[in-house]
Every structure is written in C-alpha cells, then in structure tokens.
PDB file of C-alpha atoms in Angstrom:
ATOM      1  CA  MET F 167      21.337 -50.669 113.490  1.00  0.00           C
ATOM      2  CA  ILE F 168      20.798 -49.213 109.992  1.00  0.00           C
ATOM      3  CA  ASN F 169      18.154 -48.921 107.339  1.00  0.00           C
ATOM      4  CA  LEU F 170      18.693 -48.482 103.601  1.00  0.00           C
ATOM      5  CA  LYS F 171      16.140 -46.198 101.945  1.00  0.00           C
ATOM      6  CA  PRO F 172      15.878 -44.290  98.670  1.00  0.00           C
ATOM      7  CA  LEU F 173      17.275 -40.779  98.950  1.00  0.00           C
ATOM      8  CA  ILE F 174      14.996 -37.790  98.464  1.00  0.00           C
ATOM      9  CA  GLN F 175      15.962 -34.197  97.668  1.00  0.00           C
ATOM     10  CA  GLN F 176      15.499 -33.177 101.325  1.00  0.00           C
ATOM     11  CA  ASP F 177      18.346 -35.545 102.282  1.00  0.00           C
ATOM     12  CA  VAL F 178      20.989 -33.363 100.601  1.00  0.00           C
ATOM     13  CA  SER F 179      22.021 -31.156 103.544  1.00  0.00           C
ATOM     14  CA  PRO F 180      24.497 -33.571 105.251  1.00  0.00           C
ATOM     15  CA  PHE F 181      26.367 -33.860 101.944  1.00  0.00           C
ATOM     16  CA  TYR F 182      27.306 -30.149 102.147  1.00  0.00           C
ATOM     17  CA  GLU F 183      29.432 -30.883 105.207  1.00  0.00           C
ATOM     18  CA  TRP F 184      30.683 -34.320 104.149  1.00  0.00           C
ATOM     19  CA  ILE F 185      31.862 -33.353 100.678  1.00  0.00           C
ATOM     20  CA  ASN F 186      33.719 -30.363 102.087  1.00  0.00           C
ATOM     21  CA  ASP F 187      35.486 -32.563 104.667  1.00  0.00           C
ATOM     22  CA  ASP F 188      38.807 -33.637 103.128  1.00  0.00           C
ATOM     23  CA  ILE F 189      39.089 -36.638 105.454  1.00  0.00           C
ATOM     24  CA  SER F 190      35.586 -37.947 104.667  1.00  0.00           C
ATOM     25  CA  ILE F 191      36.135 -37.808 100.903  1.00  0.00           C
ATOM     26  CA  LYS F 192      39.789 -38.812 100.802  1.00  0.00           C
ATOM     27  CA  TYR F 193      39.211 -42.231  99.207  1.00  0.00           C
ATOM     28  CA  SER F 194      35.733 -41.672  97.830  1.00  0.00           C
ATOM     29  CA  LEU F 195      34.408 -40.739  94.402  1.00  0.00           C
ATOM     30  CA  SER F 196      36.724 -38.554  92.362  1.00  0.00           C
ATOM     31  CA  VAL F 197      33.807 -36.238  91.589  1.00  0.00           C
ATOM     32  CA  PHE F 198      33.759 -35.291  95.286  1.00  0.00           C
ATOM     33  CA  GLN F 199      37.273 -33.878  94.930  1.00  0.00           C
ATOM     34  CA  SER F 200      36.042 -31.158  92.573  1.00  0.00           C
ATOM     35  CA  MET F 201      32.739 -30.199  94.221  1.00  0.00           C
ATOM     36  CA  HIS F 202      32.732 -27.491  96.850  1.00  0.00           C
ATOM     37  CA  SER F 203      29.758 -25.181  96.415  1.00  0.00           C
ATOM     38  CA  LYS F 204      26.192 -25.843  97.489  1.00  0.00           C
ATOM     39  CA  ASP F 205      25.068 -25.510  93.851  1.00  0.00           C
ATOM     40  CA  GLN F 206      27.569 -28.144  92.670  1.00  0.00           C
ATOM     41  CA  ILE F 207      26.503 -30.550  95.404  1.00  0.00           C
ATOM     42  CA  ASP F 208      22.800 -29.898  94.708  1.00  0.00           C
ATOM     43  CA  ALA F 209      23.274 -30.615  90.996  1.00  0.00           C
ATOM     44  CA  TRP F 210      25.171 -33.849  91.699  1.00  0.00           C
ATOM     45  CA  PHE F 211      22.667 -34.959  94.340  1.00  0.00           C
ATOM     46  CA  LEU F 212      19.753 -34.375  91.971  1.00  0.00           C
ATOM     47  CA  THR F 213      21.312 -36.853  89.527  1.00  0.00           C
ATOM     48  CA  VAL F 214      21.613 -39.428  92.332  1.00  0.00           C
ATOM     49  CA  VAL F 215      18.002 -38.972  93.454  1.00  0.00           C
ATOM     50  CA  ASN F 216      16.665 -39.239  89.905  1.00  0.00           C
ATOM     51  CA  ASP F 217      18.917 -42.134  88.839  1.00  0.00           C
ATOM     52  CA  LEU F 218      16.678 -45.069  87.926  1.00  0.00           C
ATOM     53  CA  LYS F 219      19.401 -47.140  86.219  1.00  0.00           C
ATOM     54  CA  ASN F 220      21.416 -47.725  89.364  1.00  0.00           C
ATOM     55  CA  PHE F 221      20.474 -48.941  92.845  1.00  0.00           C
ATOM     56  CA  ASN F 222      21.238 -46.003  95.192  1.00  0.00           C
ATOM     57  CA  ARG F 223      20.255 -45.988  98.855  1.00  0.00           C
ATOM     58  CA  GLY F 224      20.737 -43.675 101.802  1.00  0.00           C
ATOM     59  CA  ILE F 225      22.222 -45.209 104.938  1.00  0.00           C
ATOM     60  CA  PHE F 226      20.048 -44.196 107.880  1.00  0.00           C
ATOM     61  CA  LEU F 227      20.510 -45.021 111.552  1.00  0.00           C
ATOM     62  CA  ASN F 228      17.545 -46.831 113.036  1.00  0.00           C
ATOM     63  CA  GLY F 229      15.871 -45.401 116.081  1.00  0.00           C
ATOM     64  CA  ASP F 230      14.510 -42.042 117.072  1.00  0.00           C
ATOM     65  CA  THR F 231      16.845 -39.949 114.956  1.00  0.00           C
ATOM     66  CA  ASN F 232      16.594 -41.889 111.668  1.00  0.00           C
ATOM     67  CA  LYS F 233      19.746 -39.933 110.815  1.00  0.00           C
ATOM     68  CA  LEU F 234      21.347 -40.080 107.348  1.00  0.00           C
ATOM     69  CA  ILE F 235      25.025 -41.027 107.675  1.00  0.00           C
ATOM     70  CA  GLY F 236      25.943 -41.900 104.081  1.00  0.00           C
ATOM     71  CA  TYR F 237      24.886 -43.631 100.914  1.00  0.00           C
ATOM     72  CA  ALA F 238      25.697 -46.822  99.077  1.00  0.00           C
ATOM     73  CA  GLY F 239      24.503 -48.940  96.223  1.00  0.00           C
ATOM     74  CA  ILE F 240      25.218 -50.817  93.053  1.00  0.00           C
ATOM     75  CA  CYS F 241      25.896 -48.814  89.905  1.00  0.00           C
ATOM     76  CA  ASN F 242      26.882 -49.608  86.322  1.00  0.00           C
ATOM     77  CA  ILE F 243      24.395 -52.466  86.340  1.00  0.00           C
ATOM     78  CA  SER F 244      24.606 -54.556  83.187  1.00  0.00           C
ATOM     79  CA  LYS F 245      21.477 -56.649  82.791  1.00  0.00           C
ATOM     80  CA  PRO F 246      22.877 -58.702  79.883  1.00  0.00           C
ATOM     81  CA  ASN F 247      26.016 -59.510  81.889  1.00  0.00           C
ATOM     82  CA  ARG F 248      24.189 -59.671  85.241  1.00  0.00           C
ATOM     83  CA  SER F 249      26.897 -57.568  86.894  1.00  0.00           C
ATOM     84  CA  GLY F 250      27.265 -54.311  88.761  1.00  0.00           C
ATOM     85  CA  GLU F 251      29.678 -52.174  90.780  1.00  0.00           C
ATOM     86  CA  TYR F 252      29.342 -51.753  94.547  1.00  0.00           C
ATOM     87  CA  PHE F 253      30.016 -48.413  96.226  1.00  0.00           C
ATOM     88  CA  ILE F 254      29.705 -47.038  99.724  1.00  0.00           C
ATOM     89  CA  PHE F 255      30.279 -43.629 101.274  1.00  0.00           C
ATOM     90  CA  ILE F 256      29.842 -43.072 105.000  1.00  0.00           C
ATOM     91  CA  GLY F 257      30.207 -39.323 105.256  1.00  0.00           C
ATOM     92  CA  ASP F 258      29.518 -39.007 108.976  1.00  0.00           C
ATOM     93  CA  ARG F 259      32.892 -39.887 110.490  1.00  0.00           C
ATOM     94  CA  GLN F 260      31.339 -40.412 113.950  1.00  0.00           C
ATOM     95  CA  HIS F 261      30.080 -43.711 112.580  1.00  0.00           C
ATOM     96  CA  TRP F 262      33.335 -45.008 111.113  1.00  0.00           C
ATOM     97  CA  GLY F 263      34.815 -48.162 112.636  1.00  0.00           C
ATOM     98  CA  LYS F 264      31.497 -49.373 114.092  1.00  0.00           C
ATOM     99  CA  GLY F 265      30.788 -52.153 111.600  1.00  0.00           C
ATOM    100  CA  ILE F 266      28.176 -50.154 109.704  1.00  0.00           C
ATOM    101  CA  GLY F 267      30.062 -50.442 106.411  1.00  0.00           C
ATOM    102  CA  SER F 268      30.246 -54.226 106.796  1.00  0.00           C
ATOM    103  CA  GLN F 269      26.522 -54.391 107.562  1.00  0.00           C
ATOM    104  CA  VAL F 270      25.675 -52.220 104.536  1.00  0.00           C
ATOM    105  CA  THR F 271      27.917 -54.351 102.312  1.00  0.00           C
ATOM    106  CA  LYS F 272      26.190 -57.558 103.396  1.00  0.00           C
ATOM    107  CA  LEU F 273      22.729 -56.058 102.853  1.00  0.00           C
ATOM    108  CA  LEU F 274      23.575 -54.740  99.401  1.00  0.00           C
ATOM    109  CA  LEU F 275      25.206 -57.982  98.310  1.00  0.00           C
ATOM    110  CA  ALA F 276      22.012 -59.796  99.302  1.00  0.00           C
ATOM    111  CA  ILE F 277      19.948 -57.306  97.290  1.00  0.00           C
ATOM    112  CA  GLY F 278      22.317 -57.532  94.338  1.00  0.00           C
ATOM    113  CA  PHE F 279      22.309 -61.308  94.156  1.00  0.00           C
ATOM    114  CA  GLU F 280      18.791 -62.145  95.383  1.00  0.00           C
ATOM    115  CA  THR F 281      16.678 -59.217  94.162  1.00  0.00           C
ATOM    116  CA  LEU F 282      18.555 -57.726  91.218  1.00  0.00           C
ATOM    117  CA  GLY F 283      19.608 -61.155  89.922  1.00  0.00           C
ATOM    118  CA  LEU F 284      23.272 -60.289  89.506  1.00  0.00           C
ATOM    119  CA  ASN F 285      25.991 -62.914  89.156  1.00  0.00           C
ATOM    120  CA  ARG F 286      29.017 -60.642  89.742  1.00  0.00           C
ATOM    121  CA  ILE F 287      29.535 -57.540  91.851  1.00  0.00           C
ATOM    122  CA  MET F 288      32.830 -55.693  91.630  1.00  0.00           C
ATOM    123  CA  LEU F 289      34.358 -52.655  93.273  1.00  0.00           C
ATOM    124  CA  THR F 290      37.486 -50.563  93.221  1.00  0.00           C
ATOM    125  CA  VAL F 291      39.253 -49.476  96.383  1.00  0.00           C
ATOM    126  CA  SER F 292      42.266 -47.250  96.967  1.00  0.00           C
ATOM    127  CA  GLU F 293      45.224 -49.314  98.117  1.00  0.00           C
ATOM    128  CA  PRO F 294      45.949 -47.155 101.193  1.00  0.00           C
ATOM    129  CA  ASN F 295      42.364 -47.700 102.411  1.00  0.00           C
ATOM    130  CA  TYR F 296      43.343 -50.755 104.463  1.00  0.00           C
ATOM    131  CA  ALA F 297      40.196 -50.868 106.597  1.00  0.00           C
ATOM    132  CA  ALA F 298      37.956 -50.993 103.535  1.00  0.00           C
ATOM    133  CA  ILE F 299      40.060 -53.706 101.886  1.00  0.00           C
ATOM    134  CA  LYS F 300      39.841 -55.858 105.017  1.00  0.00           C
ATOM    135  CA  ALA F 301      36.062 -55.331 105.239  1.00  0.00           C
ATOM    136  CA  TYR F 302      35.608 -56.286 101.580  1.00  0.00           C
ATOM    137  CA  GLU F 303      37.743 -59.415 102.017  1.00  0.00           C
ATOM    138  CA  ASN F 304      35.668 -60.357 105.077  1.00  0.00           C
ATOM    139  CA  ALA F 305      32.512 -59.984 102.972  1.00  0.00           C
ATOM    140  CA  GLY F 306      33.968 -62.427 100.422  1.00  0.00           C
ATOM    141  CA  PHE F 307      35.385 -60.109  97.756  1.00  0.00           C
ATOM    142  CA  LYS F 308      38.496 -61.411  96.003  1.00  0.00           C
ATOM    143  CA  LEU F 309      41.324 -59.409  94.488  1.00  0.00           C
ATOM    144  CA  GLU F 310      41.145 -59.448  90.682  1.00  0.00           C
ATOM    145  CA  GLY F 311      43.718 -56.901  89.732  1.00  0.00           C
ATOM    146  CA  ARG F 312      45.505 -53.636  90.262  1.00  0.00           C
ATOM    147  CA  MET F 313      45.109 -50.374  88.400  1.00  0.00           C
ATOM    148  CA  ARG F 314      48.512 -48.774  88.708  1.00  0.00           C
ATOM    149  CA  GLU F 315      48.645 -45.162  89.903  1.00  0.00           C
ATOM    150  CA  ALA F 316      44.943 -44.749  89.123  1.00  0.00           C
ATOM    151  CA  CYS F 317      44.233 -42.346  91.979  1.00  0.00           C
ATOM    152  CA  PHE F 318      45.855 -39.048  92.977  1.00  0.00           C
ATOM    153  CA  ARG F 319      45.446 -38.039  96.631  1.00  0.00           C
ATOM    154  CA  ASP F 320      47.712 -36.185  99.059  1.00  0.00           C
ATOM    155  CA  ASN F 321      49.920 -35.037  96.166  1.00  0.00           C
ATOM    156  CA  GLN F 322      50.838 -38.566  95.187  1.00  0.00           C
ATOM    157  CA  PHE F 323      49.570 -41.366  93.008  1.00  0.00           C
ATOM    158  CA  HIS F 324      48.511 -44.686  94.413  1.00  0.00           C
ATOM    159  CA  ASP F 325      47.055 -47.876  93.004  1.00  0.00           C
ATOM    160  CA  LYS F 326      43.415 -48.863  93.014  1.00  0.00           C
ATOM    161  CA  LEU F 327      42.558 -52.490  93.584  1.00  0.00           C
ATOM    162  CA  LEU F 328      39.837 -54.244  91.624  1.00  0.00           C
ATOM    163  CA  MET F 329      37.875 -56.762  93.695  1.00  0.00           C
ATOM    164  CA  SER F 330      34.789 -58.836  92.985  1.00  0.00           C
ATOM    165  CA  ILE F 331      32.486 -61.464  94.384  1.00  0.00           C
ATOM    166  CA  LEU F 332      30.409 -63.968  92.439  1.00  0.00           C
ATOM    167  CA  LYS F 333      26.939 -65.132  93.393  1.00  0.00           C
ATOM    168  CA  ASP F 334      28.117 -68.692  94.176  1.00  0.00           C
ATOM    169  CA  GLU F 335      30.945 -67.341  96.364  1.00  0.00           C
ATOM    170  CA  TRP F 336      28.532 -65.085  98.223  1.00  0.00           C
ATOM    171  CA  PHE F 337      26.085 -67.953  98.897  1.00  0.00           C
ATOM    172  CA  GLU F 338      28.970 -70.089 100.160  1.00  0.00           C
ATOM    173  CA  LYS F 339      30.253 -67.272 102.395  1.00  0.00           C
ATOM    174  CA  ARG F 340      26.748 -66.686 103.782  1.00  0.00           C
ATOM    175  CA  LYS F 341      26.328 -70.413 104.493  1.00  0.00           C
ATOM    176  CA  GLN F 342      29.659 -70.456 106.389  1.00  0.00           C
ATOM    177  CA  ILE F 343      28.570 -67.493 108.525  1.00  0.00           C
ATOM    178  CA  GLU F 344      25.162 -69.023 109.271  1.00  0.00           C
ATOM    179  CA  ASN F 345      26.723 -72.377 110.287  1.00  0.00           C
ATOM    180  CA  LYS F 346      29.425 -70.789 112.442  1.00  0.00           C
ATOM    181  CA  PRO F 347      29.108 -71.808 116.128  1.00  0.00           C
ATOM    182  CA  ASN F 348      28.501 -68.937 118.574  1.00  0.00           C
TER     183      ASN F 348
END
C-alpha cells in the first residue's frame, strides 16, 4: 500500500497545498501554523531534506503514481538513551481513515527498534485528535502523562498527551498480532 523513502527537494510541491490547508495542519507541528509562503515552506523543507540527525521519510503510495501523501519519522534521537520521538503527517486528506497511518506507525516502530536500536519511542498527540490516539493505542503506545493546555488551536487551549512504547512492549504486541487467528 505504501512505501517510505527519503525525501528529496523535488518532493516539496505537495507541502505548499497541505501546509496552507487549515484542516490538514490542525493537530500537526506548531511550525506549520506560522508558515504560509512558498519561501517559508521551501526553507523548512530544506532543513528536513538535509537533516541527518533524525530519521525522516516521505510516505508514498505504491503503484503507478508513487504519489507523496505525507511524511513521518523519528526525531530527537538520543543515542546514549536509545530513545526517539515518533511523528507523522498525512497531508493528503483523501488518504485519511484508510489505515495508512497505522501501517506507517508499525513500519517506523520496526525501524526504530530493529534498525536504529532504540529502546523507547515517545510521541505527543493533541487530546481532541481521537482517531490518532486510538491508532497509537492499537500500535501499543501507552499514556505516560498530560501536558496541560500545551496546544492552542481553534481559539482555545487543549492538552497534549504524552505516549510511549518500549522495545519489549512492541515485541510482545507484534507477537500477539502474528499469533492472532484469522
């Protein structure tokens, strides 16, 4: 269904539309709230493309189109602590609610734990983003805490939830899924 690949500068054009779509960016990175011009988006995207400290990947649909629909990865990687922070942004709303986010999450957790050698992967999610919270719980993330009124959207503050998954929990979750009868 999808393929995760490094982003290149030529992949920037869909971000012009996505970042200027208030619905697409509602619960995403705060930096998206302040970017509007092509130059601002180009400058931000250049930092993503050239970022060698974090694991950033474009989310592409498999098949004839090989269409970019978003990006995801693990940032703030701490090698001494063997931890990182998961993020995902599916900018193309036509592909929301189709299980792509869950598939990307599973792939990136596997990369984080098996390839990058992490022991802990955390994330933050806006409390009103119920679909994302459910998807993260289904992937094995556990609630660790609440950051009160940490996000301002729609002229109001709301809490952000801190969730994480540990390597042992992920292996156990994966084993349960693999042993589940069809």
